Short mmCIF file of C-alpha atoms in Angstrom, two decimals:
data_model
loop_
_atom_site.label_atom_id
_atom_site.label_comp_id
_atom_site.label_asym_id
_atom_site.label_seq_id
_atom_site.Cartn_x
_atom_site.Cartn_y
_atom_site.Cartn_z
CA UNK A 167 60.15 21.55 185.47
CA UNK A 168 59.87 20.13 181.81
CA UNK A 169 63.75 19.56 182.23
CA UNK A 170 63.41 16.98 184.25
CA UNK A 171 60.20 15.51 182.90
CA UNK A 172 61.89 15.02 180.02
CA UNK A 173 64.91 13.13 181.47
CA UNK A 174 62.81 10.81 183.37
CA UNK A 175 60.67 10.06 180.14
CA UNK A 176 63.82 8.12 178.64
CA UNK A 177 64.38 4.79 179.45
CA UNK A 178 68.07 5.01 181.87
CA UNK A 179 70.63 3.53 180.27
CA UNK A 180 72.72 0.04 182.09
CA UNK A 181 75.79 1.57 184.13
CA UNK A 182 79.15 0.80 182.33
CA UNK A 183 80.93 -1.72 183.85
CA UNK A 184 84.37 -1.05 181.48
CA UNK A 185 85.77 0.43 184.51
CA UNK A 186 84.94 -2.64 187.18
CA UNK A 187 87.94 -4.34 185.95
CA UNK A 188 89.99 -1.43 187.13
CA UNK A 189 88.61 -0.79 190.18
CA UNK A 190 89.24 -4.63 191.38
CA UNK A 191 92.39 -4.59 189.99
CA UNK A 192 93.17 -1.46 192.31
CA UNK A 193 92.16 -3.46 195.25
CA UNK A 194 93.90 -6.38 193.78
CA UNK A 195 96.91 -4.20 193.91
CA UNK A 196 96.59 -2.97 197.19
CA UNK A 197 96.24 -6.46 199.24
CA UNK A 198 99.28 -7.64 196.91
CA UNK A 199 101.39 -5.51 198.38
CA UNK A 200 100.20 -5.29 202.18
CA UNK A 201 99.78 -8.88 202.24
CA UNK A 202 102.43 -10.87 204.10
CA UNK A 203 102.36 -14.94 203.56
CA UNK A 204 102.08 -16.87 207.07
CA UNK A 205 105.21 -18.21 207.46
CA UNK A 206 104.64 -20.33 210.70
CA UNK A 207 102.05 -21.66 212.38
CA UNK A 208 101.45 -20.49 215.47
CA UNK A 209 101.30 -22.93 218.34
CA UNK A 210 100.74 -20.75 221.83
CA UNK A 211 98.21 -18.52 222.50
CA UNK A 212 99.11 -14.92 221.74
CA UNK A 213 97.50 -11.85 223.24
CA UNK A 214 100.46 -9.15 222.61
CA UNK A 215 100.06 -6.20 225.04
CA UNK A 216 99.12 -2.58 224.02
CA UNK A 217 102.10 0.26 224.04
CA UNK A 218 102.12 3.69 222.70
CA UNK A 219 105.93 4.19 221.72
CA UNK A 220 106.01 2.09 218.93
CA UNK A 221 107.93 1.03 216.60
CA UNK A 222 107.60 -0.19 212.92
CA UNK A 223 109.35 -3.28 211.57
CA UNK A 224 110.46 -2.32 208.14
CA UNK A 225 112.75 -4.96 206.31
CA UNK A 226 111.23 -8.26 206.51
CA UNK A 227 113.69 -10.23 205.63
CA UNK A 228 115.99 -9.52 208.93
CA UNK A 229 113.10 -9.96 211.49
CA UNK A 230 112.84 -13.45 213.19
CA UNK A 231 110.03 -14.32 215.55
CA UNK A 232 110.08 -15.56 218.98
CA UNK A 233 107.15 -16.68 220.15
CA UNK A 234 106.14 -17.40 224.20
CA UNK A 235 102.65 -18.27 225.12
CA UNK A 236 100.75 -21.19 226.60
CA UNK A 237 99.95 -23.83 224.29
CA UNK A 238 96.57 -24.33 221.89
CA UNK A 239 94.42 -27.36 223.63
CA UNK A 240 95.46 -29.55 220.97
CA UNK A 241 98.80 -29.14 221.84
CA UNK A 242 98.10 -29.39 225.44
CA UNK A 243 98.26 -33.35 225.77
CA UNK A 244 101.78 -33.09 224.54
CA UNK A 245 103.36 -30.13 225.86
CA UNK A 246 101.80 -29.05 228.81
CA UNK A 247 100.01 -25.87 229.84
CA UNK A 248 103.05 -24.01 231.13
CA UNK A 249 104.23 -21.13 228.70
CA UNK A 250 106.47 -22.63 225.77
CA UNK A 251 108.79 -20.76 223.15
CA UNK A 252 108.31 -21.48 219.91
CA UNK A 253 110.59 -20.93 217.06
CA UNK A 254 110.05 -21.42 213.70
CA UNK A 255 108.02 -23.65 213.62
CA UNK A 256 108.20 -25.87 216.68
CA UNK A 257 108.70 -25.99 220.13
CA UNK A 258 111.78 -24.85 221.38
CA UNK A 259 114.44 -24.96 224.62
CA UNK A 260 116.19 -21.96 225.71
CA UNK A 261 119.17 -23.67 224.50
CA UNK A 262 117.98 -23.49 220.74
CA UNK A 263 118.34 -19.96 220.32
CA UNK A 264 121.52 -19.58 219.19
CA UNK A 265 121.22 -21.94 217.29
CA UNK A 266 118.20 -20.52 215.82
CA UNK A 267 119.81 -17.32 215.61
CA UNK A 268 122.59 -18.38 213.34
CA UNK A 269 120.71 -19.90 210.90
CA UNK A 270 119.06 -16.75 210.05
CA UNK A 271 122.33 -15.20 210.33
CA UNK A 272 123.69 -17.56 207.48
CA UNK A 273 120.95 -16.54 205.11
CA UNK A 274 121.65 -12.86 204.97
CA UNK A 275 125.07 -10.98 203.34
CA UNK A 276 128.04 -9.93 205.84
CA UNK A 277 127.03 -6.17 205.96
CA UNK A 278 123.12 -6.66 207.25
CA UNK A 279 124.13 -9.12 210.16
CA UNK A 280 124.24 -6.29 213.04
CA UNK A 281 120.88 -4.92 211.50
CA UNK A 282 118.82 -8.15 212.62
CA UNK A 283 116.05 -7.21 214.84
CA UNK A 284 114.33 -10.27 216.77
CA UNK A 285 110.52 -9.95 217.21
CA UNK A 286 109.25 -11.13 220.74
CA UNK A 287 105.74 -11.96 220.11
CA UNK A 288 105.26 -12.96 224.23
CA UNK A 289 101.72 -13.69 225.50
CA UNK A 290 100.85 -10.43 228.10
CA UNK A 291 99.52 -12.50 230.67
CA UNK A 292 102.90 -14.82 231.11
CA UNK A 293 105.38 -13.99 233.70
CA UNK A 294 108.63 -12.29 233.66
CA UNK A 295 110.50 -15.62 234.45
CA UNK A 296 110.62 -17.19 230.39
CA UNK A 297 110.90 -13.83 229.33
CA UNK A 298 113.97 -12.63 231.11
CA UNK A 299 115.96 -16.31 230.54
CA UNK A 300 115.20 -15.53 226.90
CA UNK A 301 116.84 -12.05 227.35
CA UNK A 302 119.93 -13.78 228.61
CA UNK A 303 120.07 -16.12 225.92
CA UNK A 304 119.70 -13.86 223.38
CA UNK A 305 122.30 -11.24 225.10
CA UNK A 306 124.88 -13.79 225.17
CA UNK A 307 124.24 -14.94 221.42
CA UNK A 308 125.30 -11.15 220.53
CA UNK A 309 121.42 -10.97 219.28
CA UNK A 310 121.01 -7.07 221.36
CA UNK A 311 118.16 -5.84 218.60
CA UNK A 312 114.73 -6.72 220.36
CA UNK A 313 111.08 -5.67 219.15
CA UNK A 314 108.56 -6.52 221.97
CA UNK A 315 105.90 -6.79 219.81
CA UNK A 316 102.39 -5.13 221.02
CA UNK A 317 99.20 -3.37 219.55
CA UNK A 318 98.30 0.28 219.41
CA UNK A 319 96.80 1.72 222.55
CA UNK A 320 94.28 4.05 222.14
CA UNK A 321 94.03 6.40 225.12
CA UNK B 1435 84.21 -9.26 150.34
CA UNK B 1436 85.42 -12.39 151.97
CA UNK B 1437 88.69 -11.16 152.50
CA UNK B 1438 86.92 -7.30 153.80
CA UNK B 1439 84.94 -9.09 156.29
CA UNK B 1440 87.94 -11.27 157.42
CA UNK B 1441 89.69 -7.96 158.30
CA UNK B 1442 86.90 -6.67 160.14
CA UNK B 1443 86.77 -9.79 162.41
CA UNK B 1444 90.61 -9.02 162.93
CA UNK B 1445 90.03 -5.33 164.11
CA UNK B 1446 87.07 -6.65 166.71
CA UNK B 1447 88.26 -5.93 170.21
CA UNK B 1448 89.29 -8.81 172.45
CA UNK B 1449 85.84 -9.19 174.94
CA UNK B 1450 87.12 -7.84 177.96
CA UNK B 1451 84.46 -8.30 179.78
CA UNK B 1452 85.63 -11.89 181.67
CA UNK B 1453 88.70 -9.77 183.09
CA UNK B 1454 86.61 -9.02 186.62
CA UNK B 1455 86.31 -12.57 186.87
CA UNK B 1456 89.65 -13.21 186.67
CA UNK B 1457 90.40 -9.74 188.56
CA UNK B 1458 88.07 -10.93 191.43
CA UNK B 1459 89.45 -14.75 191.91
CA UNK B 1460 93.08 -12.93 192.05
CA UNK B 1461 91.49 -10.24 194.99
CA UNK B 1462 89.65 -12.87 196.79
CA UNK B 1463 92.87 -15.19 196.54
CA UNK B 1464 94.59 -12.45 198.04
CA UNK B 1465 91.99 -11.41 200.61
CA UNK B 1466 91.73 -14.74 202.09
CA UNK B 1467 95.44 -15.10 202.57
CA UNK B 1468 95.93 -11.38 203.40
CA UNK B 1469 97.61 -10.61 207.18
CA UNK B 1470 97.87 -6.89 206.99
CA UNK B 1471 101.13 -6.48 208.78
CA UNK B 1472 100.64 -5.10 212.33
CA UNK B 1473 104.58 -5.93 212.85
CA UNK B 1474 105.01 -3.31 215.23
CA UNK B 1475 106.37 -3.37 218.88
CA UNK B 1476 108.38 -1.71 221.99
CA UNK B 1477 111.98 -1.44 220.25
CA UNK B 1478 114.76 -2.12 222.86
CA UNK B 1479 118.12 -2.24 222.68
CA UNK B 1480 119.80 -4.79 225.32
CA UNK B 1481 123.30 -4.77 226.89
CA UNK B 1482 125.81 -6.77 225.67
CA UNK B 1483 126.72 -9.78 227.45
CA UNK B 1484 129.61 -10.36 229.86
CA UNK B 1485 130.32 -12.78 232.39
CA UNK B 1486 132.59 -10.95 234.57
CA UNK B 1487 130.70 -9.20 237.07
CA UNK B 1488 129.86 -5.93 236.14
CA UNK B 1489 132.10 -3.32 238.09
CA UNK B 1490 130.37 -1.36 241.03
CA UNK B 1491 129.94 2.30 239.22
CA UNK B 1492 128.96 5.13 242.11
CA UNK B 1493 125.98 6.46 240.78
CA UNK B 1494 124.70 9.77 243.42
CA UNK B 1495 121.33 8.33 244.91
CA UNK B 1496 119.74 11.49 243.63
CA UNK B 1497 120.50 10.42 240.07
CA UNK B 1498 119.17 6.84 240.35
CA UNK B 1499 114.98 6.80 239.47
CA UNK B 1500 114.64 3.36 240.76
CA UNK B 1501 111.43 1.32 239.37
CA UNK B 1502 110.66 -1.69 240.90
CA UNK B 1503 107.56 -3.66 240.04
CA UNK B 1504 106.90 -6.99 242.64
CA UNK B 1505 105.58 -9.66 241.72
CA UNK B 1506 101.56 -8.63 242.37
CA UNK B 1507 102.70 -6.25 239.48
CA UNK B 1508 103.08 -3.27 242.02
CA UNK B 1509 105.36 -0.37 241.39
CA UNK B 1510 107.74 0.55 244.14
CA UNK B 1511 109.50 3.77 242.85
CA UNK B 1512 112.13 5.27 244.42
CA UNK B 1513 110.65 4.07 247.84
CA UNK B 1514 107.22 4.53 247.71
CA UNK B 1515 104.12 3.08 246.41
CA UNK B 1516 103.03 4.45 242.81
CA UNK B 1517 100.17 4.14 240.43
CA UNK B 1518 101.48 3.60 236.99
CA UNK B 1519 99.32 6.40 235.67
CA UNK B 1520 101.55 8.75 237.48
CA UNK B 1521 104.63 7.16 236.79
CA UNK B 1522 105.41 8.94 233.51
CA UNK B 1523 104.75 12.80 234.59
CA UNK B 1524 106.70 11.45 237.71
CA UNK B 1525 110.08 10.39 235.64
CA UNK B 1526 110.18 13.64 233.67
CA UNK B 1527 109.79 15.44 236.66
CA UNK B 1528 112.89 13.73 237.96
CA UNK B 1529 114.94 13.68 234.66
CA UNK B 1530 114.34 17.39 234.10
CA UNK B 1531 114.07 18.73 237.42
CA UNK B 1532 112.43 22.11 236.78
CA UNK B 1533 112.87 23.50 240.24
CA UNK B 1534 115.99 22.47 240.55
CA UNK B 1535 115.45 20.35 243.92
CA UNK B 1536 118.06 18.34 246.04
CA UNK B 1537 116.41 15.39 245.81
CA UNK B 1538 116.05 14.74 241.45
CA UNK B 1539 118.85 14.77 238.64
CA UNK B 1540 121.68 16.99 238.34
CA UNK B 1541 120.73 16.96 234.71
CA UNK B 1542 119.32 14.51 232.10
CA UNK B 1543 122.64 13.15 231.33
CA UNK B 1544 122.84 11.79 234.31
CA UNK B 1545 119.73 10.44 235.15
CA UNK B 1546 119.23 6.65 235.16
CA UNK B 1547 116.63 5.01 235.29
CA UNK B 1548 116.72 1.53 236.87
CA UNK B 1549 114.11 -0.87 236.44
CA UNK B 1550 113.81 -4.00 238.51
CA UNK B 1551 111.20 -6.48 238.38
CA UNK B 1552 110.61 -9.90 239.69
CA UNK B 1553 110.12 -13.13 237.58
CA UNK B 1554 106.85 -13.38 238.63
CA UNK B 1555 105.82 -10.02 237.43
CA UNK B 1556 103.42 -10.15 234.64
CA UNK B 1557 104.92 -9.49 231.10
CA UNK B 1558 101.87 -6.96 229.96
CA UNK B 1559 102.97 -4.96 233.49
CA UNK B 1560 106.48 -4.99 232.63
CA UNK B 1561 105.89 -3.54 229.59
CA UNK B 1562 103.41 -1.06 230.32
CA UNK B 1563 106.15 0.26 232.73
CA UNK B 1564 108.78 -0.04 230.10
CA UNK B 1565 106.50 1.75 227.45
CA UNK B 1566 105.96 4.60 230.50
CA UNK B 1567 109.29 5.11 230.68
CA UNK B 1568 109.96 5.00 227.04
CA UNK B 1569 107.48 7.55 226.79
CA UNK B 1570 108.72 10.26 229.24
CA UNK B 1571 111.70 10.06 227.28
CA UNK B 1572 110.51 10.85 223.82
CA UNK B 1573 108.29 13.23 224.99
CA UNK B 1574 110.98 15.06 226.52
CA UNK B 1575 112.94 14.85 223.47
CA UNK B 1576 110.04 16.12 221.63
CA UNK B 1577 109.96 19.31 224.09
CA UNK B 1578 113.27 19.61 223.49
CA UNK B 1579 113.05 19.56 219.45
CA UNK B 1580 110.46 21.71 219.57
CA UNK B 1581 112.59 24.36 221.47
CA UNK B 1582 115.78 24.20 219.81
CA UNK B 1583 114.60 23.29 216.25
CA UNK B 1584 110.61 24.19 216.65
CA UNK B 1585 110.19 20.64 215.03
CA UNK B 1586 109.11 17.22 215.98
CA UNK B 1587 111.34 15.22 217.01
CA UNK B 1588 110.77 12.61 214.64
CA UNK B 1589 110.64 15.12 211.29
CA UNK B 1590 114.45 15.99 212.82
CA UNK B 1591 117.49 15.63 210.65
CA UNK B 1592 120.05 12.78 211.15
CA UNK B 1593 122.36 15.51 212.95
CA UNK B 1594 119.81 17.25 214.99
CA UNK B 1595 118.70 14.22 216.50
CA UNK B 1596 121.91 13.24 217.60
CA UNK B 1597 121.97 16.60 219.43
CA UNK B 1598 119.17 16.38 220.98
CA UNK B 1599 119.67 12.28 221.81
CA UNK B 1600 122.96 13.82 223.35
CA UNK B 1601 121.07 16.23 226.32
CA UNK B 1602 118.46 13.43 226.85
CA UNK B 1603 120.12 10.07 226.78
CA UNK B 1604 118.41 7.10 227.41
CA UNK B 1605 120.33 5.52 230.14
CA UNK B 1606 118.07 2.52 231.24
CA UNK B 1607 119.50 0.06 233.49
CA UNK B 1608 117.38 -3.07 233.79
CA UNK B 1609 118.92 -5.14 236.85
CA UNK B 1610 118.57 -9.35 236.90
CA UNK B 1611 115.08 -10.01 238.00
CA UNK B 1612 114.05 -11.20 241.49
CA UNK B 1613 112.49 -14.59 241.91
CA UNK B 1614 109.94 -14.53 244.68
CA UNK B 1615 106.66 -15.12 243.02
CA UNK B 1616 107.86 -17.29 240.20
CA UNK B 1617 105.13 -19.60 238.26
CA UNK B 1618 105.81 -23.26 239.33
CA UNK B 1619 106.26 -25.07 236.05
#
């Protein structure tokens, strides 16, 4: 009893805050090294699908994006509401893929060019037709490395 | 004394206690422009290009698991209607063939599995079936690992993979795409 009378009779001393800067630091830490900048602006609506045998995309550097959705409404006015590809950062014809293709080619040395991995970020609710002219193209630009990109399904 | 007290200003430590500000303007910078990276997807490899037309290789019909998936996103395998919860047991089924039967693979080199769809098929349907597929696969592999190894397959060595990749190869075929229900752009 008189143990912890006697505790509660002092006045409690303020909580040391020497350590805060540590602890935000740690999280500092942690979102510097998860975070990825935005490197385009997204254009068309995506809602990726959900899969179970997933796959990881490791090295940043030899992923490029494909992206095939409808347009945003703001973009509606000027490109229509069918499903668009976008690459980079516009609007793109099948016929730009190579094209697109080599330039990230050019960026990267000799011995990591077969290791290039294209990311298809493709809307779930288009249809097969976009998506299977953008196989082609990318078959016959030698580009044979695809991600479809989806979510975690959790059964 | 000047000079003591001098000293003593010297020793004071640096206040430290504006480095969570400057800690916190760095985190919030960070969380605002933070994407955690959910770069993750169905990895595929597709077949080289050619333009010749590709020769006619005989392929026994009991070898062939044929998928096709209309353009109401139906599955049509092997000849009859399927739900696609069914459709994984269903392909290990056929690329294992446990009781042996006429009608499924001689073994699971020689299974191949051809998937057909039309360019009206949805993409999320396409690869659901794709991802069912996929799946049958690597969990027969993991069977497999588990067997010969009493591992998963993915905590497998370089080499052991390889042997097990070799008695269940992934031979998908993915034929060009039927246009009936195409989107009118």
């Amino acid at each position: 009893m008189s143990k912890f009378e006697r505790k509660s009779g002092k006045n409690s001393p303020a909580i040391s805050t020497a350590s805060l800067p540590d602890i935000i630091f740690m999280l500092l830490f942690f979102f510097m090294t998860v975070t990825v900048m935005r490197t385009a602006e997204v254009k068309v609506a995506i809602q990726t699908p959900n899969a179970t045998e997933l796959t990881k995309l490791e090295q940043k550097s030899l992923v490029n994006f494909i992206y095939v959705g409808r347009p945003y409404e703001r973009y509606q006015s000027e490109f229509g509401t069918a499903p668009r590809m976008q690459l980079g950062e516009k609007f793109a014809d099948l016929g730009d893929i190579s094209f697109f293709l080599e330039e990230h080619r050019l960026k990267l040395p000799e011995n990591q060019k077969d290791k290039i991995i294209t990311s298809m970020k493709i809307d779930s609710d288009i249809t097969m037709g976009i998506v299977s002219d953008i196989k082609d193209e990318l078959r016959k630009a030698g580009q044979l490395k695809v991600n479809y990109s989806a979510k975690r399904r959790v059964d | 004394m000047a000079r003591k007290s001098s000293r003593d200003r010297l020793n004071n430590e640096i206040n430290a206690g504006s480095m969570a500000d400057i800690a916190f303007l760095l985190l919030l910078f960070f969380l605002v422009t933070t994407t955690i990276a959910e770069d993750k997807g169905v990895l595929v490899l597709l077949p080289p290009w050619s333009d010749e037309k590709p020769q006619d290789v005989k392929i026994h019909q009991r070898n062939v698991f044929s998928v096709l998936v209309n353009a109401n996103n139906q599955l049509l395998v092997r000849g009859e209607e399927m739900d696609i919860d069914k459709l994984k047991e269903t392909a290990k089924e056929f690329i294992i063939n446990p009781n042996r039967r006429e009608d499924m693979s001689e073994s699971p080199q020689r299974a191949v599995i051809s998937l057909k769809n039309d360019r009206g098929t949805k993409y999320g349907r396409y690869l659901e079936v794709y991802n069912e597929l996929k799946a049958a696969y690597s969990e027969l592999r993991n069977d497999r690992s588990q067997q010969k190894f009493g591992k998963f397959f993915d905590d497998l060595t370089q080499d052991q993979r390889k042997i097990v990749i070799d008695e269940i190869p992934l031979i998908l075929s993915e034929a060009e795409a039927t246009s009936f229900g195409e989107e009118s752009k």
